[in-house]
Amino acid sequence: MSSTNDVVVVTGASRGLGRGIARAFGSKGATVYVTARGAEELARTVDEIEARGGTGIAVQCDHRDDNAVKALFVRVAEECGRLDILVNNAAAVDYLANSAPSPFWEKPLHVVDMIEVGLRSNYVASYYAAPIMVAAGKGLIASVSFYGAVSYFHGPAYGAAKAGTDKMMADMAMELASHGVSAVSIWPGFVLTEFIEAVPPEQLPDAVRQSLPQWEHPEFTGLVIDALYHDPQLSRLSGRALIGAELGRRYGVKDIDGKQPIDYRATMGSPVEPLHLS
């Protein structure tokens, strides 16, 4: 464990990617505020953070409730006096409904909820986090996005939320630049969440089953965000959509099983600019 003593907020951290990101920051000795609606699930996340050497603080928060989000950041400011990193991960994604092979008008209407809890909630969390960071003259807002921002993946609701997130981070970065604060989108690869691990292999499509050894563990995204924040050239990357696997190569960060995750530029599209490793 390398101690950073950073103060971090990870939204949507009761399961999946957000939970793994929180564990990763715990392994760096950070104080990690984690949000979700479920108290029991958050308690497990806190236990995992603290087992890795960090300090976990659970905050029940429905990211549809702007007042609850405001209260979260008021609490962080009062208790810590600063906020180093905000990871916007909360999203109302029904993966089964989204991934159904049917057109958008035949899917349940609630798949569009991720524009509210996803795109809009990223804005609200950033809105309340930014003044804390601006006052300190430093900070990083990292919003989880995906290749669906530039290529077809799960349909128009998913694509709109991810493309909107990328544009929103780019515009926030413009306004934050003179205050020493950075904003980026982070594109993970395919993530080996506890949900995927719980599916019996024989129930997975052949292509998925064969590709699983290349899937990232949820901690990997947290490790690359941590490395990004501590990059002296962070401001040069602000405003960009960044592929996590490329950041891993840039910083020498590997997955928790020792592999170097791959990127999907060739098959799923990419941000306009490649990430130069020099």
Short mmCIF file of C-alpha atoms in Angstrom, two decimals:
data_model
loop_
_atom_site.label_atom_id
_atom_site.label_comp_id
_atom_site.label_asym_id
_atom_site.label_seq_id
_atom_site.Cartn_x
_atom_site.Cartn_y
_atom_site.Cartn_z
CA MET A 1 0.00 0.00 0.00
CA SER A 2 1.23 3.50 -0.86
CA SER A 3 -0.45 6.14 1.25
CA THR A 4 -1.75 9.25 -0.49
CA ASN A 5 -4.11 10.63 2.19
CA ASP A 6 -6.36 11.89 -0.61
CA VAL A 7 -10.01 12.69 0.01
CA VAL A 8 -12.17 11.00 -2.60
CA VAL A 9 -15.89 10.75 -3.36
CA VAL A 10 -17.05 7.77 -5.42
CA THR A 11 -20.72 7.83 -6.40
CA GLY A 12 -22.62 4.63 -7.09
CA ALA A 13 -20.17 2.58 -5.05
CA SER A 14 -22.34 -0.19 -3.64
CA ARG A 15 -21.49 -2.68 -6.39
CA GLY A 16 -19.71 -3.24 -9.66
CA LEU A 17 -17.26 -0.71 -11.02
CA GLY A 18 -17.86 1.93 -8.34
CA ARG A 19 -17.26 -0.55 -5.55
CA GLY A 20 -14.00 -1.65 -7.16
CA ILE A 21 -12.86 1.95 -7.67
CA ALA A 22 -13.50 2.58 -3.98
CA ARG A 23 -11.44 -0.48 -3.03
CA ALA A 24 -8.58 0.75 -5.21
CA PHE A 25 -8.50 4.12 -3.47
CA GLY A 26 -8.63 2.30 -0.15
CA SER A 27 -5.47 0.44 -1.15
CA LYS A 28 -3.81 3.84 -1.60
CA GLY A 29 -4.67 4.93 1.93
CA ALA A 30 -7.31 7.44 0.86
CA THR A 31 -10.36 8.64 2.76
CA VAL A 32 -13.19 7.49 0.51
CA TYR A 33 -16.77 8.71 0.77
CA VAL A 34 -19.00 6.22 -1.03
CA THR A 35 -22.60 6.81 -2.05
CA ALA A 36 -25.55 4.66 -3.04
CA ARG A 37 -29.11 4.15 -1.88
CA GLY A 38 -28.56 0.85 -0.05
CA ALA A 39 -27.06 1.01 3.46
CA GLU A 40 -26.17 -2.67 3.68
CA GLU A 41 -24.31 -2.69 0.36
CA LEU A 42 -22.45 0.49 1.27
CA ALA A 43 -21.39 -1.03 4.58
CA ARG A 44 -19.75 -3.89 2.68
CA THR A 45 -17.91 -1.40 0.48
CA VAL A 46 -16.64 0.45 3.55
CA ASP A 47 -15.40 -2.84 5.03
CA GLU A 48 -13.50 -3.56 1.82
CA ILE A 49 -11.94 -0.07 1.75
CA GLU A 50 -10.76 -0.39 5.33
CA ALA A 51 -9.45 -3.94 4.81
CA ARG A 52 -7.12 -2.42 2.21
CA GLY A 53 -5.85 0.32 4.49
CA GLY A 54 -8.11 3.23 3.64
CA THR A 55 -10.85 5.04 5.53
CA GLY A 56 -14.34 4.40 4.21
CA ILE A 57 -17.34 6.62 4.90
CA ALA A 58 -20.77 5.50 3.72
CA VAL A 59 -23.31 8.14 2.74
CA GLN A 60 -26.76 6.98 1.70
CA CYS A 61 -27.68 9.20 -1.21
CA ASP A 62 -30.26 9.04 -3.97
CA HIS A 63 -28.65 10.93 -6.84
CA ARG A 64 -32.07 11.98 -8.06
CA ASP A 65 -32.28 14.18 -4.96
CA ASP A 66 -30.25 17.36 -5.51
CA ASN A 67 -30.54 18.36 -1.85
CA ALA A 68 -29.10 15.04 -0.73
CA VAL A 69 -26.17 15.51 -3.11
CA LYS A 70 -25.59 19.02 -1.80
CA ALA A 71 -25.61 17.69 1.77
CA LEU A 72 -22.98 15.10 0.83
CA PHE A 73 -20.49 17.72 -0.33
CA VAL A 74 -21.26 20.05 2.58
CA ARG A 75 -20.37 17.15 4.85
CA VAL A 76 -17.12 16.42 2.99
CA ALA A 77 -16.08 20.07 3.23
CA GLU A 78 -16.92 20.28 6.93
CA GLU A 79 -15.23 17.00 7.88
CA CYS A 80 -12.15 17.16 5.65
CA GLY A 81 -11.80 20.76 4.51
CA ARG A 82 -10.99 19.63 0.97
CA LEU A 83 -11.88 17.23 -1.80
CA ASP A 84 -9.16 15.89 -4.08
CA ILE A 85 -11.03 13.57 -6.43
CA LEU A 86 -14.67 13.11 -7.42
CA VAL A 87 -15.48 9.96 -9.38
CA ASN A 88 -18.90 10.22 -11.01
CA ASN A 89 -20.00 6.62 -11.42
CA ALA A 90 -23.65 6.51 -10.30
CA ALA A 91 -25.93 5.54 -13.18
CA ALA A 92 -29.42 4.08 -13.48
CA VAL A 93 -28.43 1.43 -16.01
CA ASP A 94 -30.65 -1.60 -16.49
CA TYR A 95 -28.08 -3.70 -18.32
CA LEU A 96 -30.48 -6.49 -19.23
CA ALA A 97 -33.01 -4.10 -20.75
CA ASN A 98 -30.33 -2.01 -22.45
CA SER A 99 -28.57 -4.98 -24.01
CA ALA A 100 -31.76 -6.57 -25.37
CA PRO A 101 -31.53 -6.95 -29.17
CA SER A 102 -34.61 -4.79 -29.78
CA PRO A 103 -34.95 -1.21 -31.05
CA PHE A 104 -35.34 1.62 -28.56
CA TRP A 105 -39.12 1.94 -29.02
CA GLU A 106 -39.59 -1.68 -27.98
CA LYS A 107 -37.42 -1.45 -24.86
CA PRO A 108 -38.83 -0.31 -21.51
CA LEU A 109 -38.98 3.46 -21.32
CA HIS A 110 -37.01 3.46 -18.07
CA VAL A 111 -33.76 2.76 -19.95
CA VAL A 112 -33.64 6.52 -20.53
CA ASP A 113 -33.36 7.06 -16.75
CA MET A 114 -29.57 6.98 -17.08
CA ILE A 115 -29.78 10.46 -18.56
CA GLU A 116 -31.12 11.56 -15.17
CA VAL A 117 -29.01 9.34 -12.92
CA GLY A 118 -25.88 9.29 -15.01
CA LEU A 119 -25.60 12.39 -17.14
CA ARG A 120 -27.59 14.86 -15.03
CA SER A 121 -26.43 13.49 -11.70
CA ASN A 122 -22.80 13.83 -12.86
CA TYR A 123 -23.50 17.51 -13.45
CA VAL A 124 -25.09 17.98 -10.03
CA ALA A 125 -22.29 16.22 -8.15
CA SER A 126 -19.70 18.22 -10.07
CA TYR A 127 -21.63 21.42 -9.36
CA TYR A 128 -21.29 20.92 -5.62
CA ALA A 129 -17.77 19.46 -5.73
CA ALA A 130 -16.24 22.19 -7.88
CA PRO A 131 -16.33 25.05 -5.31
CA ILE A 132 -14.46 22.90 -2.78
CA MET A 133 -11.76 22.12 -5.34
CA VAL A 134 -11.60 25.69 -6.65
CA ALA A 135 -11.05 26.98 -3.12
CA ALA A 136 -8.08 24.63 -2.77
CA GLY A 137 -6.72 25.38 -6.23
CA LYS A 138 -6.55 21.71 -7.19
CA GLY A 139 -8.70 18.67 -7.79
CA LEU A 140 -9.92 16.15 -10.36
CA ILE A 141 -13.44 15.36 -11.50
CA ALA A 142 -13.47 12.02 -13.33
CA SER A 143 -16.72 10.79 -14.86
CA VAL A 144 -17.11 7.22 -16.02
CA SER A 145 -17.99 6.97 -19.70
CA PHE A 146 -17.51 4.27 -22.34
CA TYR A 147 -16.92 3.56 -26.01
CA GLY A 148 -20.67 3.90 -26.50
CA ALA A 149 -20.02 7.65 -26.66
CA VAL A 150 -18.66 7.22 -30.20
CA SER A 151 -20.02 3.87 -31.40
CA TYR A 152 -23.30 1.98 -31.20
CA PHE A 153 -23.60 0.20 -27.86
CA HIS A 154 -26.86 -0.59 -26.05
CA GLY A 155 -28.81 1.96 -28.09
CA PRO A 156 -29.57 5.69 -28.12
CA ALA A 157 -30.26 6.25 -24.41
CA TYR A 158 -26.92 4.74 -23.43
CA GLY A 159 -25.09 6.53 -26.22
CA ALA A 160 -26.62 9.90 -25.37
CA ALA A 161 -25.66 9.60 -21.71
CA LYS A 162 -22.05 8.68 -22.49
CA ALA A 163 -21.54 11.20 -25.30
CA GLY A 164 -23.12 13.88 -23.13
CA THR A 165 -20.79 13.02 -20.27
CA ASP A 166 -17.74 13.41 -22.51
CA LYS A 167 -18.87 16.80 -23.80
CA MET A 168 -19.83 17.97 -20.32
CA MET A 169 -16.42 17.10 -18.90
CA ALA A 170 -14.71 18.90 -21.79
CA ASP A 171 -16.72 22.06 -21.14
CA MET A 172 -16.27 21.88 -17.37
CA ALA A 173 -12.53 21.55 -17.92
CA MET A 174 -12.54 24.81 -19.88
CA GLU A 175 -14.14 26.67 -16.99
CA LEU A 176 -12.05 24.98 -14.28
CA ALA A 177 -8.65 25.34 -15.96
CA SER A 178 -7.76 28.73 -14.52
CA HIS A 179 -8.54 27.42 -11.02
CA GLY A 180 -6.11 24.48 -11.13
CA VAL A 181 -8.90 21.87 -11.31
CA SER A 182 -9.13 19.19 -14.01
CA ALA A 183 -12.09 17.27 -15.44
CA VAL A 184 -11.97 14.16 -17.62
CA SER A 185 -14.05 11.26 -18.82
CA ILE A 186 -12.66 7.78 -18.18
CA TRP A 187 -13.47 4.89 -20.49
CA PRO A 188 -12.99 1.51 -18.79
CA GLY A 189 -12.94 -1.64 -20.86
CA PHE A 190 -15.25 -4.55 -20.21
CA VAL A 191 -15.35 -4.99 -16.45
CA LEU A 192 -15.41 -8.28 -14.55
CA THR A 193 -17.96 -7.27 -11.93
CA GLU A 194 -19.37 -9.53 -9.26
CA PHE A 195 -22.53 -9.77 -11.39
CA ILE A 196 -20.59 -11.25 -14.31
CA GLU A 197 -18.58 -13.52 -12.04
CA ALA A 198 -21.81 -14.93 -10.58
CA VAL A 199 -23.14 -16.04 -13.97
CA PRO A 200 -22.42 -19.75 -14.62
CA PRO A 201 -19.97 -19.92 -17.56
CA GLU A 202 -22.29 -22.14 -19.56
CA GLN A 203 -24.91 -19.38 -19.53
CA LEU A 204 -22.61 -16.84 -21.13
CA PRO A 205 -22.38 -16.40 -24.90
CA ASP A 206 -19.31 -18.11 -26.36
CA ALA A 207 -17.70 -14.81 -27.39
CA VAL A 208 -18.10 -13.38 -23.88
CA ARG A 209 -16.83 -16.51 -22.17
CA GLN A 210 -13.73 -16.60 -24.38
CA SER A 211 -12.96 -12.92 -23.81
CA LEU A 212 -13.33 -12.94 -20.00
CA PRO A 213 -9.58 -13.36 -19.32
CA GLN A 214 -9.09 -9.94 -20.94
CA TRP A 215 -11.79 -8.20 -18.92
CA GLU A 216 -10.65 -5.68 -16.33
CA HIS A 217 -11.22 -6.03 -12.62
CA PRO A 218 -13.17 -3.08 -11.20
CA GLU A 219 -10.16 -1.89 -9.19
CA PHE A 220 -8.17 -1.10 -12.35
CA THR A 221 -10.14 2.06 -13.15
CA GLY A 222 -9.57 3.37 -9.63
CA LEU A 223 -5.84 2.70 -9.85
CA VAL A 224 -5.50 4.61 -13.12
CA ILE A 225 -7.55 7.55 -11.82
CA ASP A 226 -5.26 7.70 -8.80
CA ALA A 227 -2.18 7.70 -11.05
CA LEU A 228 -3.75 10.34 -13.29
CA TYR A 229 -4.42 12.65 -10.34
CA HIS A 230 -0.80 12.44 -9.25
CA ASP A 231 0.57 13.07 -12.76
CA PRO A 232 2.39 16.45 -12.78
CA GLN A 233 1.03 16.89 -16.32
CA LEU A 234 -2.59 16.31 -15.31
CA SER A 235 -3.73 19.69 -16.59
CA ARG A 236 -2.57 18.80 -20.11
CA LEU A 237 -5.01 15.90 -20.14
CA SER A 238 -7.94 17.84 -18.67
CA GLY A 239 -11.02 18.00 -20.85
CA ARG A 240 -10.31 14.77 -22.63
CA ALA A 241 -11.99 11.40 -22.84
CA LEU A 242 -9.29 8.98 -21.71
CA ILE A 243 -9.17 5.23 -22.24
CA GLY A 244 -8.29 3.50 -18.98
CA ALA A 245 -6.12 0.87 -20.65
CA GLU A 246 -4.03 3.60 -22.29
CA LEU A 247 -3.61 5.37 -18.96
CA GLY A 248 -2.49 2.06 -17.49
CA ARG A 249 0.27 1.80 -20.08
CA ARG A 250 1.23 5.44 -19.58
CA TYR A 251 1.66 5.04 -15.83
CA GLY A 252 2.75 1.41 -15.63
CA VAL A 253 -0.44 0.47 -13.81
CA LYS A 254 -1.55 -3.13 -14.20
CA ASP A 255 -4.70 -4.93 -13.21
CA ILE A 256 -4.84 -6.64 -9.83
CA ASP A 257 -4.17 -10.00 -11.51
CA GLY A 258 -1.00 -8.65 -13.16
CA LYS A 259 -2.26 -8.28 -16.72
CA GLN A 260 -2.09 -5.12 -18.81
CA PRO A 261 -5.68 -4.45 -19.92
CA ILE A 262 -6.27 -3.89 -23.60
CA ASP A 263 -8.06 -1.02 -25.30
CA TYR A 264 -10.79 -1.35 -27.92
CA ARG A 265 -9.94 1.54 -30.23
CA ALA A 266 -9.82 -0.66 -33.30
CA THR A 267 -13.18 -2.34 -32.76
CA MET A 268 -15.30 0.16 -30.82
CA GLY A 269 -13.99 3.59 -31.73
CA SER A 270 -11.99 6.08 -29.77
CA PRO A 271 -11.68 9.68 -28.64
CA VAL A 272 -10.57 12.02 -31.41
CA GLU A 273 -7.02 12.25 -30.06
CA PRO A 274 -4.87 9.27 -29.09
CA LEU A 275 -3.13 9.42 -25.74
CA HIS A 276 0.55 9.96 -26.46
CA LEU A 277 2.69 8.10 -23.97
CA SER A 278 5.66 10.47 -24.03
#
